[in-house]
PDB file of C-alpha atoms and ligand atoms in Angstrom:
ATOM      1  CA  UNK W   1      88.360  38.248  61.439  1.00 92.00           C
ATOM      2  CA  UNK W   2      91.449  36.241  61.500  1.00 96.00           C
ATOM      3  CA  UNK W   3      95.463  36.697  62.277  1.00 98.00           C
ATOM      4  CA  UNK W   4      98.110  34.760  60.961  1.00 98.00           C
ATOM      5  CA  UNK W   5     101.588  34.849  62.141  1.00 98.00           C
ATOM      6  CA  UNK W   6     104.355  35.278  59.480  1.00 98.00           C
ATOM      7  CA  UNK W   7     106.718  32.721  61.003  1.00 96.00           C
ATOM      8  CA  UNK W   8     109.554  34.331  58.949  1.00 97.00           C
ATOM      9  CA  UNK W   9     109.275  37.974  60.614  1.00 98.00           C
ATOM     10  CA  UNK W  10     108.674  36.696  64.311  1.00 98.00           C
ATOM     11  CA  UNK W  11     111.313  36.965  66.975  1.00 98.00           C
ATOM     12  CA  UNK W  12     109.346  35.026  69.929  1.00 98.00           C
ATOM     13  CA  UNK W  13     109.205  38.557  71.686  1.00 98.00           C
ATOM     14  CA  UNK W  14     105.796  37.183  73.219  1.00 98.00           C
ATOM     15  CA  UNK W  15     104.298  40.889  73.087  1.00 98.00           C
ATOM     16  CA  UNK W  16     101.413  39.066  71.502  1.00 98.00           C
ATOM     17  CA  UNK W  17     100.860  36.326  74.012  1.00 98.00           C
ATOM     18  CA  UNK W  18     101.678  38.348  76.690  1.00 98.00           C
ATOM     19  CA  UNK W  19      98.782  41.066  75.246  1.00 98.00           C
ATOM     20  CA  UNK W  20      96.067  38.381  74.776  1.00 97.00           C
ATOM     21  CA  UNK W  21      96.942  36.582  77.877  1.00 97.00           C
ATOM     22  CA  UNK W  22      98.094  33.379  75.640  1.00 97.00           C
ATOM     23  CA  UNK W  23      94.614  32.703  74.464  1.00 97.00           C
ATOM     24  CA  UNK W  24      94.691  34.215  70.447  1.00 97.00           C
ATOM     25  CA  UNK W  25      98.368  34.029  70.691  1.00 98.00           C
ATOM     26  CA  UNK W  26     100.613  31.042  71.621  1.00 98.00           C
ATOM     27  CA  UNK W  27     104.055  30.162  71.350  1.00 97.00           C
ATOM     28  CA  UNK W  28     104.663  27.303  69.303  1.00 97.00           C
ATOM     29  CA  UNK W  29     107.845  24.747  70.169  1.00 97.00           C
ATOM     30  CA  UNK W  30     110.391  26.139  68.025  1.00 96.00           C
ATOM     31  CA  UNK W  31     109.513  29.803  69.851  1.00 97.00           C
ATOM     32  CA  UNK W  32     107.360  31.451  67.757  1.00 98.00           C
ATOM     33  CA  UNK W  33     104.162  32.578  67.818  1.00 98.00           C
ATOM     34  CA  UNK W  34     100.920  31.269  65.884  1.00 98.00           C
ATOM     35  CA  UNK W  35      97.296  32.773  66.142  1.00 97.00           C
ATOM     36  CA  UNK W  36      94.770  30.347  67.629  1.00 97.00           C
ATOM     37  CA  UNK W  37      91.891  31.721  65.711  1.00 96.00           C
ATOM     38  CA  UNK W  38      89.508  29.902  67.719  1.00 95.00           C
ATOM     39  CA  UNK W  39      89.463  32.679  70.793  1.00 93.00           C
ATOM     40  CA  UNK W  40      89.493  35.371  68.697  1.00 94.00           C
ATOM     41  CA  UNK W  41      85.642  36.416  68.904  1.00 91.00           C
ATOM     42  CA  UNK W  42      86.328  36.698  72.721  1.00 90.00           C
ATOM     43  CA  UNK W  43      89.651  38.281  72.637  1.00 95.00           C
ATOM     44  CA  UNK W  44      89.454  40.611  69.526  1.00 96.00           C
ATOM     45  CA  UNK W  45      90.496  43.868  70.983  1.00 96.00           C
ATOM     46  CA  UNK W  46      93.142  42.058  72.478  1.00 97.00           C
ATOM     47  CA  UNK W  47      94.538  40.403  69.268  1.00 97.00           C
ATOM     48  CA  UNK W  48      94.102  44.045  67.235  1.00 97.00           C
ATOM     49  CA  UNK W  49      96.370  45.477  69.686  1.00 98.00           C
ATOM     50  CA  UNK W  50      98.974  42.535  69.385  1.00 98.00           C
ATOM     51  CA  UNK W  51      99.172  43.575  65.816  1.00 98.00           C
ATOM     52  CA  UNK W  52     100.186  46.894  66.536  1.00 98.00           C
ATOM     53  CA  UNK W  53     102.751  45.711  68.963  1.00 98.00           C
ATOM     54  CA  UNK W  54     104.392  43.607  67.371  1.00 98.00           C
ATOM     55  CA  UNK W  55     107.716  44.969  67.201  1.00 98.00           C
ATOM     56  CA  UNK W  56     108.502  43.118  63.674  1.00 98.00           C
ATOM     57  CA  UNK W  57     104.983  43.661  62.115  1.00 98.00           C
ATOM     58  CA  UNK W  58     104.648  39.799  62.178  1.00 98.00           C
ATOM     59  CA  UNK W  59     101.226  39.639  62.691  1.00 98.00           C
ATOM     60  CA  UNK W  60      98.537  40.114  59.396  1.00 98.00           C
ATOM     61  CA  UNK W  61      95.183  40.285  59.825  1.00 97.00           C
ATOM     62  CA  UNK W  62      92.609  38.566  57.900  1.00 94.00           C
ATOM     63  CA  UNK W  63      89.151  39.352  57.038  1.00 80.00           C
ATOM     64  CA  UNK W  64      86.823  37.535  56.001  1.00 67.00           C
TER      65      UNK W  64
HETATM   66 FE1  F3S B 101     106.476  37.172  67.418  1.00 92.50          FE
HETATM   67 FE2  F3S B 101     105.607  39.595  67.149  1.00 92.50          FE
HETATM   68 FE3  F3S B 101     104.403  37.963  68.755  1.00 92.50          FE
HETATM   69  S1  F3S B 101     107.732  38.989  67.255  1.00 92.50           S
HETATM   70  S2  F3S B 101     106.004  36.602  69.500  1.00 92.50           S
HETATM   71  S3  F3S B 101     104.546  37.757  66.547  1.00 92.50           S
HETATM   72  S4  F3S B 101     104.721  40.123  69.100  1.00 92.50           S
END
């Protein structure tokens, strides 16, 4: 499973990074969020919940 970010709908809220403790979540320079799909395996739970938080439904999930 992967997330991806829709750059367009975020608002740098940092729900997400706060939720996954900035490991499947990070803020990029300009302020917005991208999904470091590396740590998701370890972080999953995490990340599923970040996509309910998100307060602008930024956040898609991908499966594979
Ligand atoms: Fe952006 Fe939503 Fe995260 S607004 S910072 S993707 S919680």
């Amino acid at each position: 499973m992967e997330f991806k970010v829709n750059e367009d709908l975020c608002i740098g809220c940092g729900a997400c990074i706060n939720l996954t403790n900035e490991t499947v979540f990070k803020m990029n320079d300009e302020g917005f969020a991208y999904a470091d799909n590396k740590e998701v395996n370890n972080n999953l739970e995490d990340a599923k919940m970040a996509v309910d938080a998100c307060p602008t439904n930024a956040i898609s999930i991908i499966e594979e």
